Coordinates of N, CA and C in Angstrom, one line a residue:
X29 N 98.7 107.0 97.4 CA 98.6 106.9 98.8 C 99.3 108.1 99.4
X30 N 98.6 109.0 100.0 CA 99.1 110.3 100.5 C 99.3 110.4 102.0
X31 N 99.1 109.3 102.7 CA 99.3 109.3 104.2 C 100.4 108.4 104.5
X32 N 101.6 108.8 104.0 CA 102.8 107.9 104.2 C 104.1 108.7 104.3
X33 N 105.0 108.1 105.0 CA 106.3 108.8 105.1 C 107.4 107.7 105.4
X34 N 108.6 107.9 104.8 CA 109.7 106.9 104.9 C 111.0 107.7 105.2
X35 N 111.9 107.1 105.9 CA 113.2 107.7 106.1 C 114.1 107.3 104.9
X36 N 115.2 108.0 104.7 CA 116.0 107.7 103.5 C 116.6 106.3 103.6
X37 N 117.1 105.8 104.7 CA 117.7 104.5 104.9 C 118.8 104.2 103.9
X38 N 118.9 103.0 103.4 CA 120.0 102.6 102.5 C 119.9 103.4 101.2
X39 N 120.9 103.8 100.6 CA 122.3 103.8 101.0 C 122.8 105.0 101.8
X40 N 121.9 105.9 102.0 CA 122.2 107.2 102.6 C 122.6 107.1 104.1
X41 N 121.9 106.3 104.9 CA 122.1 106.3 106.3 C 122.9 105.1 106.7
X42 N 124.0 105.4 107.4 CA 124.9 104.3 107.9 C 124.3 103.4 109.0
X43 N 123.2 103.8 109.6 CA 122.5 103.0 110.6 C 121.5 102.1 110.0
X44 N 121.1 102.2 108.8 CA 120.0 101.4 108.2 C 120.4 100.0 108.1
X45 N 119.5 99.1 108.4 CA 119.6 97.7 108.3 C 118.9 97.2 107.0
X46 N 117.9 97.9 106.6 CA 117.1 97.5 105.4 C 116.8 98.8 104.6
X47 N 116.1 98.5 103.5 CA 115.6 99.6 102.6 C 114.4 100.3 103.2
X48 N 114.2 101.5 102.8 CA 113.0 102.2 103.3 C 112.5 103.0 102.1
X49 N 113.1 104.2 102.0 CA 112.6 105.2 101.0 C 112.6 104.7 99.6
X50 N 113.6 103.9 99.2 CA 113.6 103.4 97.8 C 112.6 102.3 97.5
X51 N 112.3 101.5 98.5 CA 111.3 100.4 98.4 C 109.9 100.8 98.7
X52 N 109.7 101.9 99.4 CA 108.4 102.4 99.9 C 107.4 102.6 98.8
X53 N 107.7 103.2 97.7 CA 106.7 103.4 96.7 C 106.1 102.1 96.1
X54 N 106.9 101.1 96.0 CA 106.4 99.8 95.5 C 105.6 99.1 96.6
X55 N 106.0 99.2 97.8 CA 105.2 98.6 98.9 C 103.9 99.4 99.0
X56 N 103.9 100.7 98.9 CA 102.6 101.4 99.0 C 101.7 101.1 97.8
X57 N 102.3 100.8 96.7 CA 101.5 100.4 95.5 C 100.7 99.1 95.8
X58 N 101.5 98.2 96.4 CA 100.9 96.9 96.7 C 99.8 97.0 97.9
X59 N 100.1 97.8 98.8 CA 99.1 98.1 99.9 C 97.9 98.8 99.4
X60 N 98.1 99.7 98.4 CA 97.0 100.5 97.8 C 96.1 99.5 97.1
X61 N 96.6 98.5 96.4 CA 95.8 97.5 95.7 C 94.9 96.8 96.7
X62 N 95.4 96.5 97.9 CA 94.6 95.8 98.9 C 93.5 96.7 99.4
X63 N 93.9 98.0 99.7 CA 93.0 99.0 100.2 C 91.8 99.2 99.2
X64 N 92.2 99.3 98.0 CA 91.2 99.6 96.9 C 90.3 98.4 96.8
X65 N 90.9 97.2 96.8 CA 90.1 95.9 96.6 C 89.0 95.8 97.7
X66 N 89.4 96.2 98.9 CA 88.5 96.0 100.1 C 87.6 97.2 100.3
X67 N 87.8 98.3 99.5 CA 86.9 99.5 99.6 C 87.1 100.3 100.8
X68 N 88.3 100.4 101.3 CA 88.6 101.2 102.5 C 89.5 102.4 102.2
X69 N 89.7 102.7 101.0 CA 90.6 103.8 100.6 C 90.3 105.1 101.2
X70 N 89.0 105.4 101.4 CA 88.6 106.7 102.0 C 89.1 106.9 103.4
X71 N 89.4 105.8 104.1 CA 89.9 105.8 105.5 C 91.3 105.2 105.6
X72 N 92.0 105.2 104.5 CA 93.3 104.5 104.5 C 94.2 105.0 105.7
X73 N 94.9 104.1 106.3 CA 95.6 104.4 107.5 C 97.0 105.1 107.2
X74 N 97.4 105.8 108.2 CA 98.7 106.5 108.2 C 99.8 105.4 108.3
X75 N 100.8 105.4 107.3 CA 101.8 104.4 107.3 C 103.2 105.1 107.3
X76 N 104.1 104.7 108.1 CA 105.5 105.2 108.2 C 106.4 104.0 108.2
X77 N 107.6 104.2 107.5 CA 108.5 103.1 107.4 C 110.0 103.7 107.6
X78 N 110.7 102.8 108.3 CA 112.1 103.2 108.5 C 113.0 102.0 108.2
X79 N 114.3 102.2 108.0 CA 115.2 101.2 107.7 C 115.9 100.6 108.9
X80 N 115.6 101.1 110.1 CA 116.2 100.6 111.3 C 115.3 101.0 112.5
X81 N 115.6 100.4 113.7 CA 114.8 100.7 114.9 C 114.9 102.1 115.4
X82 N 115.8 103.0 114.9 CA 115.9 104.3 115.5 C 114.7 105.1 115.2
X83 N 113.9 104.8 114.2 CA 112.6 105.4 114.0 C 112.6 106.9 113.5
X84 N 113.4 107.2 112.6 CA 113.5 108.6 112.2 C 112.2 109.1 111.6
X85 N 111.4 108.3 110.9 CA 110.2 108.7 110.3 C 109.0 108.5 111.3
X86 N 109.3 108.2 112.5 CA 108.3 108.0 113.6 C 107.3 106.9 113.3
X87 N 107.8 105.7 113.0 CA 106.8 104.6 112.7 C 106.1 104.1 113.9
X88 N 106.6 104.3 115.1 CA 106.0 103.7 116.3 C 104.7 104.4 116.6
X89 N 104.5 105.6 116.2 CA 103.3 106.3 116.5 C 102.3 106.4 115.3
X90 N 102.7 105.7 114.2 CA 101.8 105.7 113.1 C 100.7 104.6 113.3
X91 N 99.7 104.6 112.5 CA 98.7 103.6 112.5 C 99.3 102.3 112.1
X92 N 100.2 102.3 111.1 CA 101.0 101.2 110.6 C 102.4 101.6 110.6
X93 N 103.3 101.0 111.4 CA 104.7 101.3 111.4 C 105.4 100.1 110.9
X94 N 106.3 100.4 109.9 CA 107.1 99.3 109.3 C 108.6 99.7 109.7
X95 N 109.3 98.8 110.4 CA 110.6 99.1 110.9 C 111.6 98.1 110.5
X96 N 112.7 98.5 109.8 CA 113.7 97.6 109.4 C 114.3 96.9 110.6
X97 N 114.4 95.6 110.6 CA 114.8 94.8 111.7 C 116.0 94.0 111.5
X98 N 116.2 93.5 110.3 CA 117.3 92.6 110.0 C 117.8 92.7 108.6
X99 N 119.1 92.7 108.4 CA 119.6 92.8 107.0 C 119.0 91.7 106.2
X100 N 118.7 91.9 104.9 CA 118.1 91.0 104.1 C 116.6 91.3 103.9
X101 N 116.2 92.4 104.4 CA 114.8 92.8 104.2 C 113.8 92.3 105.1
X102 N 114.1 92.2 106.4 CA 113.1 91.8 107.4 C 112.6 93.0 108.2
X103 N 111.3 93.0 108.4 CA 110.7 94.2 109.1 C 109.8 93.8 110.2
X104 N 109.8 94.6 111.3 CA 108.8 94.5 112.3 C 107.6 95.4 111.9
X105 N 106.4 95.0 112.3 CA 105.2 95.7 112.0 C 104.6 96.1 113.3
X106 N 104.3 97.4 113.4 CA 103.7 98.0 114.5 C 102.3 98.5 114.1
X107 N 101.3 98.2 114.9 CA 99.9 98.7 114.7 C 99.4 99.4 115.9
X108 N 98.5 100.3 115.7 CA 97.7 100.9 116.8 C 98.1 102.3 117.2
X109 N 99.0 102.9 116.5 CA 99.2 104.3 116.7 C 98.0 105.1 116.2
X110 N 98.0 106.4 116.4 CA 96.8 107.2 115.9 C 97.2 108.1 114.8
X111 N 96.3 108.6 114.0 CA 96.6 109.5 112.9 C 97.3 110.8 113.4
X112 N 97.1 111.2 114.6 CA 97.8 112.4 115.1 C 99.2 112.2 115.6
X113 N 99.6 110.9 115.7 CA 100.9 110.5 116.2 C 101.1 110.7 117.6
X114 N 100.0 110.6 118.4 CA 100.1 110.9 119.9 C 100.0 109.6 120.7
X115 N 99.9 108.5 120.0 CA 99.8 107.2 120.7 C 100.8 106.2 120.1
X116 N 101.5 105.4 120.9 CA 102.5 104.4 120.4 C 101.7 103.2 120.1
X117 N 102.0 102.6 118.9 CA 101.4 101.3 118.6 C 102.1 100.1 119.3
X118 N 101.6 98.9 119.0 CA 102.2 97.7 119.6 C 102.8 96.9 118.5
X119 N 103.8 96.1 118.9 CA 104.5 95.2 117.9 C 103.5 94.1 117.5
X120 N 103.2 94.0 116.2 CA 102.3 93.0 115.7 C 103.0 91.8 115.1
X121 N 104.1 92.1 114.4 CA 104.8 91.0 113.7 C 106.3 91.3 113.7
X122 N 107.1 90.3 113.7 CA 108.6 90.5 113.6 C 109.2 89.8 112.5
X123 N 110.3 90.2 112.0 CA 111.1 89.6 110.9 C 110.2 89.2 109.8
X124 N 109.4 90.1 109.3 CA 108.5 89.9 108.2 C 109.2 90.3 106.9
X125 N 109.3 89.4 105.9 CA 109.8 89.9 104.6 C 108.9 90.9 104.0
X126 N 109.6 91.9 103.3 CA 108.8 93.0 102.7 C 107.7 92.5 101.8
X127 N 108.0 91.4 101.1 CA 107.0 90.9 100.1 C 105.7 90.3 100.8
X128 N 105.8 90.0 102.1 CA 104.7 89.4 102.9 C 103.8 90.5 103.6
X129 N 104.3 91.8 103.6 CA 103.6 92.8 104.3 C 102.2 93.1 103.8
X130 N 102.0 93.3 102.5 CA 100.6 93.6 102.0 C 99.6 92.5 102.4
X131 N 100.0 91.2 102.3 CA 99.1 90.1 102.6 C 98.8 90.1 104.1
X132 N 99.8 90.4 104.9 CA 99.6 90.5 106.4 C 98.7 91.6 106.7
X133 N 98.9 92.8 106.1 CA 98.0 93.9 106.4 C 96.6 93.6 105.9
X134 N 96.5 92.9 104.8 CA 95.1 92.7 104.2 C 94.3 91.9 105.3
X135 N 94.8 91.0 106.0 CA 94.1 90.3 107.0 C 93.5 91.3 108.1
X136 N 94.4 92.2 108.5 CA 93.9 93.2 109.5 C 92.9 94.2 108.9
X137 N 93.0 94.5 107.6 CA 92.1 95.4 107.0 C 90.7 94.8 106.9
X138 N 90.7 93.5 106.6 CA 89.4 92.7 106.6 C 88.7 92.8 107.9
X139 N 89.5 92.4 109.0 CA 88.9 92.4 110.3 C 88.4 93.8 110.7
X140 N 89.2 94.9 110.4 CA 88.8 96.2 110.7 C 87.5 96.6 110.0
X141 N 87.4 96.2 108.7 CA 86.2 96.5 107.9 C 85.0 95.8 108.5
X142 N 85.1 94.6 108.9 CA 84.0 93.8 109.4 C 83.6 94.2 110.9
X143 N 84.6 94.6 111.7 CA 84.4 94.7 113.1 C 84.5 96.1 113.7
X144 N 85.2 97.0 113.0 CA 85.4 98.3 113.7 C 85.6 99.4 112.7
X145 N 84.9 99.4 111.5 CA 85.2 100.4 110.5 C 84.7 101.8 110.9
X146 N 83.8 101.9 111.9 CA 83.4 103.2 112.4 C 84.5 103.9 113.1
X147 N 85.6 103.3 113.4 CA 86.7 103.9 114.1 C 87.9 104.0 113.1
X148 N 88.8 104.9 113.3 CA 90.0 104.9 112.5 C 90.8 103.6 112.7
X149 N 91.6 103.2 111.7 CA 92.3 101.9 111.8 C 93.1 101.8 113.0
X150 N 93.8 102.8 113.4 CA 94.7 102.7 114.6 C 93.9 102.5 115.9
X151 N 92.7 103.0 115.9 CA 91.8 102.9 117.1 C 91.3 101.5 117.2
X152 N 91.0 100.9 116.0 CA 90.5 99.5 116.0 C 91.5 98.6 116.6

């Protein structure tokens, strides 16, 4: 998955509430499995993840933004930014455990593939 960015977060950043950079490769691996299974890899969305709401990796403007929200590994999910990072997404989910994120995104990927695959994910 080459369209992804994460901030350092724990243990480097004193502002971080959750993990980001250290957990991101595993999360991306799980999301990649979903993307591959659904056959949407050639249009895989831009994903950015941070360990706190300060947004150092610019998750709010990504097609999928994952933002650390609560100690213990809870994240807010933002959807609807654009690949160029010029549009802010909207909050889609709150206090989501990291383990639930791939399944949550799978539901949105399915709808995108069925209803709006002619557009980039963030535009859908």
